[in-house]
mmCIF file of C-alpha atoms in Angstrom:
data_model
loop_
_atom_site.group_PDB
_atom_site.id
_atom_site.type_symbol
_atom_site.label_atom_id
_atom_site.label_comp_id
_atom_site.label_asym_id
_atom_site.label_seq_id
_atom_site.Cartn_x
_atom_site.Cartn_y
_atom_site.Cartn_z
ATOM 1 C CA MET A 1 52.829 22.136 -74.582
ATOM 2 C CA LYS A 2 49.298 23.499 -74.585
ATOM 3 C CA LEU A 3 48.566 27.179 -73.986
ATOM 4 C CA THR A 4 45.367 29.183 -74.252
ATOM 5 C CA ALA A 5 44.943 32.212 -76.501
ATOM 6 C CA LYS A 6 42.152 34.569 -75.459
ATOM 7 C CA VAL A 7 40.543 36.697 -78.196
ATOM 8 C CA LYS A 8 37.616 39.094 -78.004
ATOM 9 C CA LEU A 9 34.792 38.671 -80.493
ATOM 10 C CA LEU A 10 33.318 41.765 -82.168
ATOM 11 C CA PRO A 11 29.765 40.723 -83.128
ATOM 12 C CA ASP A 12 27.147 43.126 -84.460
ATOM 13 C CA GLU A 13 23.792 43.372 -82.681
ATOM 14 C CA GLU A 14 22.202 40.524 -84.620
ATOM 15 C CA GLN A 15 25.188 38.231 -84.127
ATOM 16 C CA ARG A 16 25.304 39.120 -80.438
ATOM 17 C CA ALA A 17 21.643 38.094 -80.034
ATOM 18 C CA TYR A 18 22.312 34.775 -81.782
ATOM 19 C CA LEU A 19 25.334 34.043 -79.569
ATOM 20 C CA LEU A 20 23.356 34.782 -76.411
ATOM 21 C CA GLU A 21 20.519 32.534 -77.544
ATOM 22 C CA THR A 22 23.048 29.828 -78.410
ATOM 23 C CA LEU A 23 24.519 29.881 -74.899
ATOM 24 C CA GLU A 24 21.093 29.936 -73.261
ATOM 25 C CA ARG A 25 19.700 27.082 -75.343
ATOM 26 C CA ALA A 26 22.873 25.029 -74.978
ATOM 27 C CA ASN A 27 22.863 25.359 -71.188
ATOM 28 C CA ARG A 28 19.176 24.493 -71.000
ATOM 29 C CA ALA A 29 20.081 21.375 -72.944
ATOM 30 C CA CYS A 30 22.916 20.684 -70.466
ATOM 31 C CA ASP A 31 20.457 20.912 -67.567
ATOM 32 C CA TYR A 32 18.171 18.459 -69.369
ATOM 33 C CA ILE A 33 21.037 16.044 -70.098
ATOM 34 C CA SER A 34 22.194 16.345 -66.500
ATOM 35 C CA GLN A 35 18.689 15.496 -65.247
ATOM 36 C CA GLN A 36 18.552 12.406 -67.462
ATOM 37 C CA ALA A 37 22.044 11.332 -66.385
ATOM 38 C CA TRP A 38 21.185 11.826 -62.720
ATOM 39 C CA ASP A 39 17.893 9.925 -62.906
ATOM 40 C CA ALA A 40 19.447 6.984 -64.742
ATOM 41 C CA LYS A 41 22.808 7.196 -62.912
ATOM 42 C CA VAL A 42 24.514 7.069 -66.287
ATOM 43 C CA PHE A 43 27.627 9.268 -66.517
ATOM 44 C CA SER A 44 29.589 7.643 -69.354
ATOM 45 C CA PRO A 45 29.616 9.817 -72.518
ATOM 46 C CA PHE A 46 29.011 6.844 -74.819
ATOM 47 C CA LYS A 47 26.134 5.376 -72.777
ATOM 48 C CA LEU A 48 24.578 8.785 -72.182
ATOM 49 C CA GLN A 49 24.771 9.589 -75.896
ATOM 50 C CA LYS A 50 22.829 6.421 -76.758
ATOM 51 C CA ARG A 51 20.199 7.352 -74.198
ATOM 52 C CA VAL A 52 19.525 11.065 -74.912
ATOM 53 C CA TYR A 53 21.225 12.127 -78.177
ATOM 54 C CA ALA A 54 18.201 12.019 -80.489
ATOM 55 C CA ASP A 55 15.869 13.432 -77.837
ATOM 56 C CA VAL A 56 18.138 16.440 -77.167
ATOM 57 C CA ARG A 57 18.506 17.210 -80.866
ATOM 58 C CA ASP A 58 14.734 17.226 -81.397
ATOM 59 C CA ARG A 59 13.808 18.959 -78.162
ATOM 60 C CA PHE A 60 16.313 21.846 -78.422
ATOM 61 C CA ASP A 61 16.844 22.026 -82.202
ATOM 62 C CA LEU A 62 20.638 21.767 -81.984
ATOM 63 C CA SER A 63 23.179 20.492 -84.495
ATOM 64 C CA ALA A 64 24.695 17.032 -84.134
ATOM 65 C CA GLN A 65 28.174 18.165 -83.161
ATOM 66 C CA ILE A 66 27.085 20.740 -80.597
ATOM 67 C CA VAL A 67 25.044 18.021 -78.855
ATOM 68 C CA ILE A 68 28.173 15.857 -78.688
ATOM 69 C CA ARG A 69 30.077 18.754 -77.104
ATOM 70 C CA LEU A 70 27.280 19.318 -74.564
ATOM 71 C CA LEU A 71 27.248 15.631 -73.621
ATOM 72 C CA SER A 72 30.988 15.889 -72.951
ATOM 73 C CA LYS A 73 30.437 19.026 -70.855
ATOM 74 C CA VAL A 74 27.885 17.290 -68.656
ATOM 75 C CA CYS A 75 29.965 14.120 -68.232
ATOM 76 C CA ASP A 76 33.048 16.191 -67.373
ATOM 77 C CA ALA A 77 31.032 17.998 -64.699
ATOM 78 C CA TYR A 78 30.267 14.663 -63.028
ATOM 79 C CA LYS A 79 33.906 13.523 -63.030
ATOM 80 C CA LEU A 80 34.583 15.449 -59.806
ATOM 81 C CA ASP A 81 31.936 13.492 -57.931
ATOM 82 C CA LYS A 82 28.539 11.958 -58.558
ATOM 83 C CA LYS A 83 26.959 12.908 -55.242
ATOM 84 C CA THR A 84 25.258 16.101 -56.444
ATOM 85 C CA GLN A 85 23.165 16.751 -59.523
ATOM 86 C CA ARG A 86 24.920 19.279 -61.724
ATOM 87 C CA GLN A 87 23.197 22.445 -62.920
ATOM 88 C CA PHE A 88 24.567 24.933 -65.434
ATOM 89 C CA ARG A 89 24.599 28.709 -65.567
ATOM 90 C CA ARG A 90 22.384 30.391 -68.119
ATOM 91 C CA HIS A 91 25.355 31.868 -69.973
ATOM 92 C CA GLY A 92 27.938 29.234 -69.067
ATOM 93 C CA ALA A 93 30.777 28.584 -71.521
ATOM 94 C CA ILE A 94 30.443 25.919 -74.225
ATOM 95 C CA SER A 95 33.145 24.170 -76.239
ATOM 96 C CA TYR A 96 33.562 24.153 -80.012
ATOM 97 C CA ASP A 97 35.706 21.882 -82.149
ATOM 98 C CA ASP A 98 36.905 22.155 -85.738
ATOM 99 C CA ARG A 99 33.581 20.940 -87.147
ATOM 100 C CA ILE A 100 31.600 23.866 -85.742
ATOM 101 C CA LEU A 101 34.288 26.566 -85.517
ATOM 102 C CA LYS A 102 36.811 27.643 -88.131
ATOM 103 C CA TRP A 103 39.596 30.177 -87.586
ATOM 104 C CA TYR A 104 40.632 32.607 -90.336
ATOM 105 C CA THR A 105 43.714 34.062 -88.683
ATOM 106 C CA ASP A 106 44.832 35.962 -91.799
ATOM 107 C CA LYS A 107 41.553 37.936 -91.751
ATOM 108 C CA GLU A 108 41.119 37.861 -87.946
ATOM 109 C CA ARG A 109 37.671 36.352 -88.251
ATOM 110 C CA VAL A 110 35.963 33.144 -87.139
ATOM 111 C CA SER A 111 33.112 31.133 -88.584
ATOM 112 C CA ILE A 112 31.122 29.812 -85.640
ATOM 113 C CA TRP A 113 27.959 27.718 -85.369
ATOM 114 C CA SER A 114 24.955 29.304 -83.643
ATOM 115 C CA VAL A 115 21.201 28.816 -83.463
ATOM 116 C CA GLY A 116 21.051 31.349 -86.321
ATOM 117 C CA ASN A 117 23.272 29.114 -88.499
ATOM 118 C CA ARG A 118 26.911 30.011 -89.173
ATOM 119 C CA LEU A 119 28.129 33.434 -88.100
ATOM 120 C CA ASN A 120 31.208 35.108 -89.557
ATOM 121 C CA ILE A 121 32.530 37.340 -86.765
ATOM 122 C CA ALA A 122 35.621 39.556 -86.486
ATOM 123 C CA TYR A 123 37.851 39.313 -83.432
ATOM 124 C CA GLN A 124 40.633 41.351 -81.854
ATOM 125 C CA CYS A 125 43.698 40.220 -79.919
ATOM 126 C CA GLY A 126 47.259 41.171 -79.051
ATOM 127 C CA GLU A 127 50.442 40.207 -80.849
ATOM 128 C CA ARG A 128 51.150 37.379 -78.400
ATOM 129 C CA GLN A 129 47.719 35.849 -79.089
ATOM 130 C CA ARG A 130 48.263 36.130 -82.844
ATOM 131 C CA GLU A 131 51.495 34.218 -82.465
ATOM 132 C CA LEU A 132 49.815 31.491 -80.403
ATOM 133 C CA LEU A 133 46.920 31.140 -82.852
ATOM 134 C CA ARG A 134 49.348 29.957 -85.520
ATOM 135 C CA SER A 135 49.525 26.756 -83.457
ATOM 136 C CA GLN A 136 45.792 26.549 -82.711
ATOM 137 C CA LYS A 137 44.712 22.939 -82.408
ATOM 138 C CA GLY A 138 41.789 21.374 -80.615
ATOM 139 C CA GLU A 139 38.798 22.864 -78.845
ATOM 140 C CA SER A 140 37.899 26.515 -78.281
ATOM 141 C CA ASP A 141 35.545 27.742 -75.549
ATOM 142 C CA LEU A 142 32.927 30.426 -76.149
ATOM 143 C CA VAL A 143 32.777 32.587 -73.003
ATOM 144 C CA TYR A 144 30.389 35.422 -72.115
ATOM 145 C CA HIS A 145 31.861 37.717 -69.460
ATOM 146 C CA LYS A 146 30.662 41.144 -68.359
ATOM 147 C CA GLY A 147 28.742 41.790 -71.564
ATOM 148 C CA ALA A 148 31.486 40.686 -73.973
ATOM 149 C CA PHE A 149 32.144 37.450 -75.871
ATOM 150 C CA TYR A 150 35.526 35.749 -75.890
ATOM 151 C CA LEU A 151 37.001 32.654 -77.479
ATOM 152 C CA LEU A 152 39.593 30.695 -75.496
ATOM 153 C CA ALA A 153 41.543 28.740 -78.096
ATOM 154 C CA THR A 154 43.747 25.763 -77.273
ATOM 155 C CA CYS A 155 47.169 26.144 -78.912
ATOM 156 C CA ASP A 156 49.646 23.271 -79.093
ATOM 157 C CA ILE A 157 53.162 24.679 -79.388
ATOM 158 C CA PRO A 158 56.340 22.579 -79.545
ATOM 159 C CA ASP A 159 58.325 22.175 -76.331
ATOM 160 C CA PRO A 160 61.722 23.886 -76.457
ATOM 161 C CA THR A 161 64.830 21.893 -75.588
ATOM 162 C CA GLU A 162 65.555 22.090 -71.873
ATOM 163 C CA GLN A 163 68.907 23.741 -71.237
ATOM 164 C CA GLU A 164 71.555 21.846 -69.297
ATOM 165 C CA THR A 165 72.215 23.212 -65.815
ATOM 166 C CA GLU A 166 74.552 22.411 -62.937
ATOM 167 C CA THR A 167 73.431 25.024 -60.419
ATOM 168 C CA ALA A 168 70.090 26.407 -59.282
ATOM 169 C CA LEU A 169 68.508 29.753 -58.528
ATOM 170 C CA GLY A 170 66.773 29.308 -55.185
ATOM 171 C CA VAL A 171 63.545 31.263 -54.739
ATOM 172 C CA ASP A 172 61.934 31.772 -51.328
ATOM 173 C CA LEU A 173 58.238 32.662 -51.570
ATOM 174 C CA GLY A 174 56.627 34.684 -48.800
ATOM 175 C CA VAL A 175 53.975 37.170 -47.768
ATOM 176 C CA THR A 176 56.170 40.173 -46.893
ATOM 177 C CA ASN A 177 58.558 39.522 -49.775
ATOM 178 C CA ILE A 178 56.719 37.786 -52.615
ATOM 179 C CA ALA A 179 59.926 36.266 -53.957
ATOM 180 C CA THR A 180 63.520 36.404 -52.736
ATOM 181 C CA THR A 181 66.335 34.849 -54.765
ATOM 182 C CA SER A 182 69.566 33.234 -53.644
ATOM 183 C CA ASP A 183 71.329 36.095 -55.451
ATOM 184 C CA GLY A 184 69.944 38.468 -52.813
ATOM 185 C CA GLU A 185 67.227 40.081 -54.969
ATOM 186 C CA MET A 186 63.977 40.753 -53.115
ATOM 187 C CA MET A 187 60.593 41.461 -54.697
ATOM 188 C CA THR A 188 58.497 43.009 -51.967
ATOM 189 C CA SER A 189 54.722 42.868 -51.575
ATOM 190 C CA ALA A 190 54.550 46.452 -50.254
ATOM 191 C CA THR A 191 52.778 47.791 -53.350
ATOM 192 C CA ILE A 192 50.266 44.947 -53.368
ATOM 193 C CA GLU A 193 49.577 45.340 -49.664
ATOM 194 C CA ARG A 194 49.144 49.105 -49.976
ATOM 195 C CA LYS A 195 46.643 48.675 -52.818
ATOM 196 C CA ARG A 196 44.856 45.860 -50.986
ATOM 197 C CA LEU A 197 44.290 48.011 -47.901
ATOM 198 C CA LYS A 198 43.182 50.967 -49.998
ATOM 199 C CA SER A 199 40.789 48.785 -51.984
ATOM 200 C CA ALA A 200 39.389 47.122 -48.848
ATOM 201 C CA LYS A 201 38.734 50.500 -47.198
ATOM 202 C CA LEU A 202 37.042 51.846 -50.328
ATOM 203 C CA ARG A 203 34.826 48.768 -50.645
ATOM 204 C CA GLY A 204 33.863 49.015 -46.975
ATOM 205 C CA ASP A 205 32.947 52.691 -47.299
ATOM 206 C CA LEU A 206 30.880 52.043 -50.427
ATOM 207 C CA GLN A 207 29.072 49.104 -48.840
ATOM 208 C CA LYS A 208 28.165 51.276 -45.846
ATOM 209 C CA ARG A 209 26.876 53.994 -48.180
ATOM 210 C CA GLY A 210 24.564 51.567 -49.966
ATOM 211 C CA THR A 211 23.340 54.002 -52.635
ATOM 212 C CA LEU A 212 22.827 53.091 -56.290
ATOM 213 C CA SER A 213 25.900 55.127 -57.187
ATOM 214 C CA ALA A 214 27.956 53.275 -54.570
ATOM 215 C CA LYS A 215 26.757 49.924 -55.929
ATOM 216 C CA ARG A 216 27.727 50.958 -59.467
ATOM 217 C CA HIS A 217 31.164 51.917 -58.167
ATOM 218 C CA LEU A 218 31.493 48.565 -56.380
ATOM 219 C CA LYS A 219 30.664 46.782 -59.611
ATOM 220 C CA LYS A 220 33.471 48.658 -61.385
ATOM 221 C CA LEU A 221 35.921 47.711 -58.624
ATOM 222 C CA ALA A 222 35.093 43.999 -58.859
ATOM 223 C CA GLY A 223 38.217 42.010 -59.693
ATOM 224 C CA LYS A 224 40.509 45.048 -59.910
ATOM 225 C CA GLN A 225 42.772 43.945 -57.055
ATOM 226 C CA ALA A 226 43.000 40.398 -58.429
ATOM 227 C CA ARG A 227 43.942 41.679 -61.894
ATOM 228 C CA PHE A 228 46.637 43.920 -60.428
ATOM 229 C CA GLN A 229 48.108 41.054 -58.417
ATOM 230 C CA GLN A 230 47.961 38.801 -61.461
ATOM 231 C CA ASP A 231 49.993 41.356 -63.409
ATOM 232 C CA VAL A 232 52.572 41.562 -60.605
ATOM 233 C CA ASN A 233 52.919 37.769 -60.565
ATOM 234 C CA HIS A 234 53.352 37.743 -64.334
ATOM 235 C CA CYS A 235 56.153 40.323 -64.076
ATOM 236 C CA ILE A 236 57.923 38.522 -61.219
ATOM 237 C CA SER A 237 57.729 35.103 -62.884
ATOM 238 C CA LYS A 238 59.064 36.477 -66.173
ATOM 239 C CA ARG A 239 61.916 38.182 -64.350
ATOM 240 C CA LEU A 240 62.911 34.987 -62.525
ATOM 241 C CA VAL A 241 62.706 32.802 -65.618
ATOM 242 C CA LEU A 242 64.774 35.151 -67.790
ATOM 243 C CA GLU A 243 67.411 35.481 -65.049
ATOM 244 C CA SER A 244 67.681 31.691 -64.815
ATOM 245 C CA LYS A 245 67.865 31.328 -68.577
ATOM 246 C CA HIS A 246 70.608 33.943 -68.976
ATOM 247 C CA THR A 247 72.703 32.439 -66.167
ATOM 248 C CA LYS A 248 71.981 28.833 -67.255
ATOM 249 C CA ARG A 249 70.495 27.770 -63.933
ATOM 250 C CA ALA A 250 67.434 25.801 -62.930
ATOM 251 C CA ILE A 251 64.772 27.379 -60.707
ATOM 252 C CA THR A 252 64.108 25.766 -57.351
ATOM 253 C CA LEU A 253 61.041 26.529 -55.238
ATOM 254 C CA GLU A 254 59.663 25.292 -51.939
ATOM 255 C CA ASP A 255 56.728 22.898 -52.058
ATOM 256 C CA LEU A 256 54.076 25.031 -50.349
ATOM 257 C CA THR A 257 51.127 22.764 -51.110
ATOM 258 C CA HIS A 258 48.502 22.993 -48.318
ATOM 259 C CA ILE A 259 50.578 25.685 -46.555
ATOM 260 C CA ARG A 260 47.423 27.446 -45.330
ATOM 261 C CA SER A 261 46.151 24.333 -43.566
ATOM 262 C CA ARG A 262 49.576 23.589 -42.043
ATOM 263 C CA THR A 263 50.157 27.009 -40.516
ATOM 264 C CA ARG A 264 48.253 29.395 -38.249
ATOM 265 C CA VAL A 265 47.980 33.171 -38.221
ATOM 266 C CA ARG A 266 46.733 35.522 -35.547
ATOM 267 C CA GLY A 267 44.503 38.525 -36.043
ATOM 268 C CA THR A 268 42.054 39.582 -38.725
ATOM 269 C CA GLN A 269 44.542 41.752 -40.611
ATOM 270 C CA GLU A 270 47.197 39.057 -40.798
ATOM 271 C CA ARG A 271 44.621 36.482 -41.867
ATOM 272 C CA ALA A 272 43.359 38.756 -44.655
ATOM 273 C CA ARG A 273 46.919 39.439 -45.760
ATOM 274 C CA ARG A 274 47.799 35.765 -46.024
ATOM 275 C CA SER A 275 44.525 34.932 -47.767
ATOM 276 C CA ASN A 276 45.551 37.455 -50.415
ATOM 277 C CA TRP A 277 48.858 35.593 -50.943
ATOM 278 C CA ALA A 278 48.656 34.127 -54.469
ATOM 279 C CA PHE A 279 51.730 31.877 -54.217
ATOM 280 C CA ALA A 280 50.068 29.028 -56.173
ATOM 281 C CA GLN A 281 49.362 31.392 -59.056
ATOM 282 C CA LEU A 282 52.970 32.629 -59.027
ATOM 283 C CA ARG A 283 54.300 29.067 -59.011
ATOM 284 C CA PHE A 284 52.043 28.194 -61.966
ATOM 285 C CA TYR A 285 53.259 31.233 -63.922
ATOM 286 C CA ILE A 286 56.892 30.355 -63.191
ATOM 287 C CA ALA A 287 56.316 26.748 -64.295
ATOM 288 C CA TYR A 288 54.762 27.480 -67.683
ATOM 289 C CA LYS A 289 57.065 30.401 -68.540
ATOM 290 C CA ALA A 290 60.072 28.292 -67.603
ATOM 291 C CA LYS A 291 58.890 25.504 -69.883
ATOM 292 C CA LEU A 292 58.550 28.001 -72.735
ATOM 293 C CA HIS A 293 62.194 29.028 -72.272
ATOM 294 C CA GLY A 294 63.617 25.555 -71.645
ATOM 295 C CA VAL A 295 64.343 26.223 -67.953
ATOM 296 C CA ARG A 296 63.914 23.362 -65.477
ATOM 297 C CA VAL A 297 61.814 23.984 -62.366
ATOM 298 C CA ASP A 298 62.288 21.777 -59.291
ATOM 299 C CA VAL A 299 60.512 21.740 -55.945
ATOM 300 C CA VAL A 300 62.193 20.900 -52.626
ATOM 301 C CA ASP A 301 60.958 20.187 -49.133
ATOM 302 C CA PRO A 302 60.455 23.510 -47.292
ATOM 303 C CA ARG A 303 61.349 22.176 -43.823
ATOM 304 C CA TYR A 304 64.084 24.105 -42.001
ATOM 305 C CA THR A 305 64.872 26.445 -44.909
ATOM 306 C CA SER A 306 64.299 29.424 -42.606
ATOM 307 C CA GLN A 307 66.072 27.862 -39.582
ATOM 308 C CA ARG A 308 69.250 26.506 -41.215
ATOM 309 C CA CYS A 309 72.388 28.615 -41.396
ATOM 310 C CA PHE A 310 73.665 28.622 -44.967
ATOM 311 C CA GLU A 311 77.270 29.121 -43.834
ATOM 312 C CA CYS A 312 77.702 26.363 -41.228
ATOM 313 C CA GLY A 313 74.541 24.258 -41.634
ATOM 314 C CA HIS A 314 73.414 24.671 -38.004
ATOM 315 C CA ILE A 315 69.631 24.276 -37.642
ATOM 316 C CA GLU A 316 67.863 25.942 -34.729
ATOM 317 C CA LYS A 317 64.575 27.764 -34.370
ATOM 318 C CA ALA A 318 66.303 30.571 -32.461
ATOM 319 C CA ASN A 319 68.406 31.371 -35.551
ATOM 320 C CA ARG A 320 65.398 33.176 -36.999
ATOM 321 C CA LYS A 321 65.275 36.306 -34.841
ATOM 322 C CA SER A 322 62.418 37.994 -36.704
ATOM 323 C CA GLN A 323 60.710 38.057 -40.085
ATOM 324 C CA SER A 324 63.704 39.739 -41.691
ATOM 325 C CA GLU A 325 66.640 38.942 -39.368
ATOM 326 C CA PHE A 326 68.686 35.739 -39.349
ATOM 327 C CA SER A 327 71.543 35.288 -36.897
ATOM 328 C CA CYS A 328 73.170 31.886 -36.436
ATOM 329 C CA CYS A 329 73.496 30.839 -32.787
ATOM 330 C CA ALA A 330 76.486 28.638 -33.663
ATOM 331 C CA CYS A 331 78.764 30.633 -35.970
ATOM 332 C CA GLY A 332 77.287 34.143 -35.661
ATOM 333 C CA HIS A 333 76.523 34.470 -39.385
ATOM 334 C CA THR A 334 73.921 37.190 -40.040
ATOM 335 C CA ALA A 335 71.836 37.810 -43.146
ATOM 336 C CA HIS A 336 68.375 38.736 -44.289
ATOM 337 C CA ALA A 337 66.230 35.763 -43.305
ATOM 338 C CA ASP A 338 64.610 35.388 -46.735
ATOM 339 C CA VAL A 339 67.956 35.555 -48.563
ATOM 340 C CA ASN A 340 69.396 32.910 -46.229
ATOM 341 C CA ALA A 341 66.339 30.701 -46.890
ATOM 342 C CA ALA A 342 66.675 31.149 -50.673
ATOM 343 C CA LYS A 343 70.339 30.109 -50.490
ATOM 344 C CA ASN A 344 69.355 26.988 -48.557
ATOM 345 C CA ILE A 345 66.767 26.166 -51.215
ATOM 346 C CA ALA A 346 69.385 26.518 -53.965
ATOM 347 C CA PHE A 347 71.910 24.486 -51.951
ATOM 348 C CA TRP A 348 69.504 21.615 -51.271
ATOM 349 C CA ALA A 349 68.530 21.521 -54.944
ATOM 350 C CA GLU A 350 72.167 20.891 -55.854
ATOM 351 C CA VAL A 351 73.014 18.256 -53.228
ATOM 352 C CA ILE A 352 69.617 16.550 -52.709
ATOM 353 C CA PRO A 353 67.390 15.263 -55.536
ATOM 354 C CA PRO A 354 64.182 17.388 -55.617
ATOM 355 C CA ILE A 355 61.118 15.760 -54.100
ATOM 356 C CA VAL A 356 59.180 16.499 -57.287
ATOM 357 C CA SER A 357 59.636 18.344 -60.551
ATOM 358 C CA SER A 358 57.036 20.913 -61.488
ATOM 359 C CA LYS A 359 54.698 19.195 -63.966
ATOM 360 C CA GLN A 360 51.685 21.454 -63.644
ATOM 361 C CA LYS A 361 49.290 21.814 -66.546
ATOM 362 C CA THR A 362 49.893 24.886 -68.657
ATOM 363 C CA ALA A 363 46.788 25.017 -70.761
#
């Protein structure tokens, strides 16, 4: 499977200037290539290369291989659709391959092509990234973000053997409780919601203030809530995967694709709360961590999971008394609504073939 290792480059002032100029010149070249592709309606890498390769090399004074990478970048941008001419950010990321980037993991340095010839630059990373870089294979992206340079390296690690399972750990995903398992464990969103409200109030107050100091503070706050929620999702997904691995069970989730378009919410606060619900991110984290540990992840149809009684199988909308209360109208069984739903998810995974297995990309 392919994973991405993110490392931070530590260039000196001269190297930093060369890297910035490299990104700027490369993206100017991308804009030029895009213009030529748009005018000629040629979006195939091979045909576009024959048309503009020599011209781009002469016009922008770039090496042969970097021009090939830029042609691929432009053609990839047009794969989504060919209805709009593509333009590229001044400091947009560019890809490097083994001909123009060499990793020296023992010294924690890279040799990277730039407009100032080859640069030998130190980098820093965590232990997990060092482990991944031992399997580095393929392209690496040079990224400039908030004044710092990063390399995103593609690492191809072997897939572990998937463990055999007979039962499943059902996981109900929600807004009030981020994840609830069929074992009765609930991971609440109370902390996330509290921080979201606090952050929203602070941003509103700063925007009303409008001073230079307030704007500097707003800039520091940018992305803080998203990073916190990302960390929470990482922790929850790791917890679920390790629990499934230790108990030799598969993980079963509801298929919540397009859930926002299928459901309605009332009120500004509730709409903001649901918009902040990063269930797709959590599912992605569960999928790739599970693959790393040899745990199977299945997805089942979410219909009636919250209305079906786990004990007797009776399905009725009135069974769900409130967000947290489930009381069966037929047999009188009571339980927390999310726990009951998670048990239904686990049950259906065992008796009904899943509608799809999770095959999301992990790179």
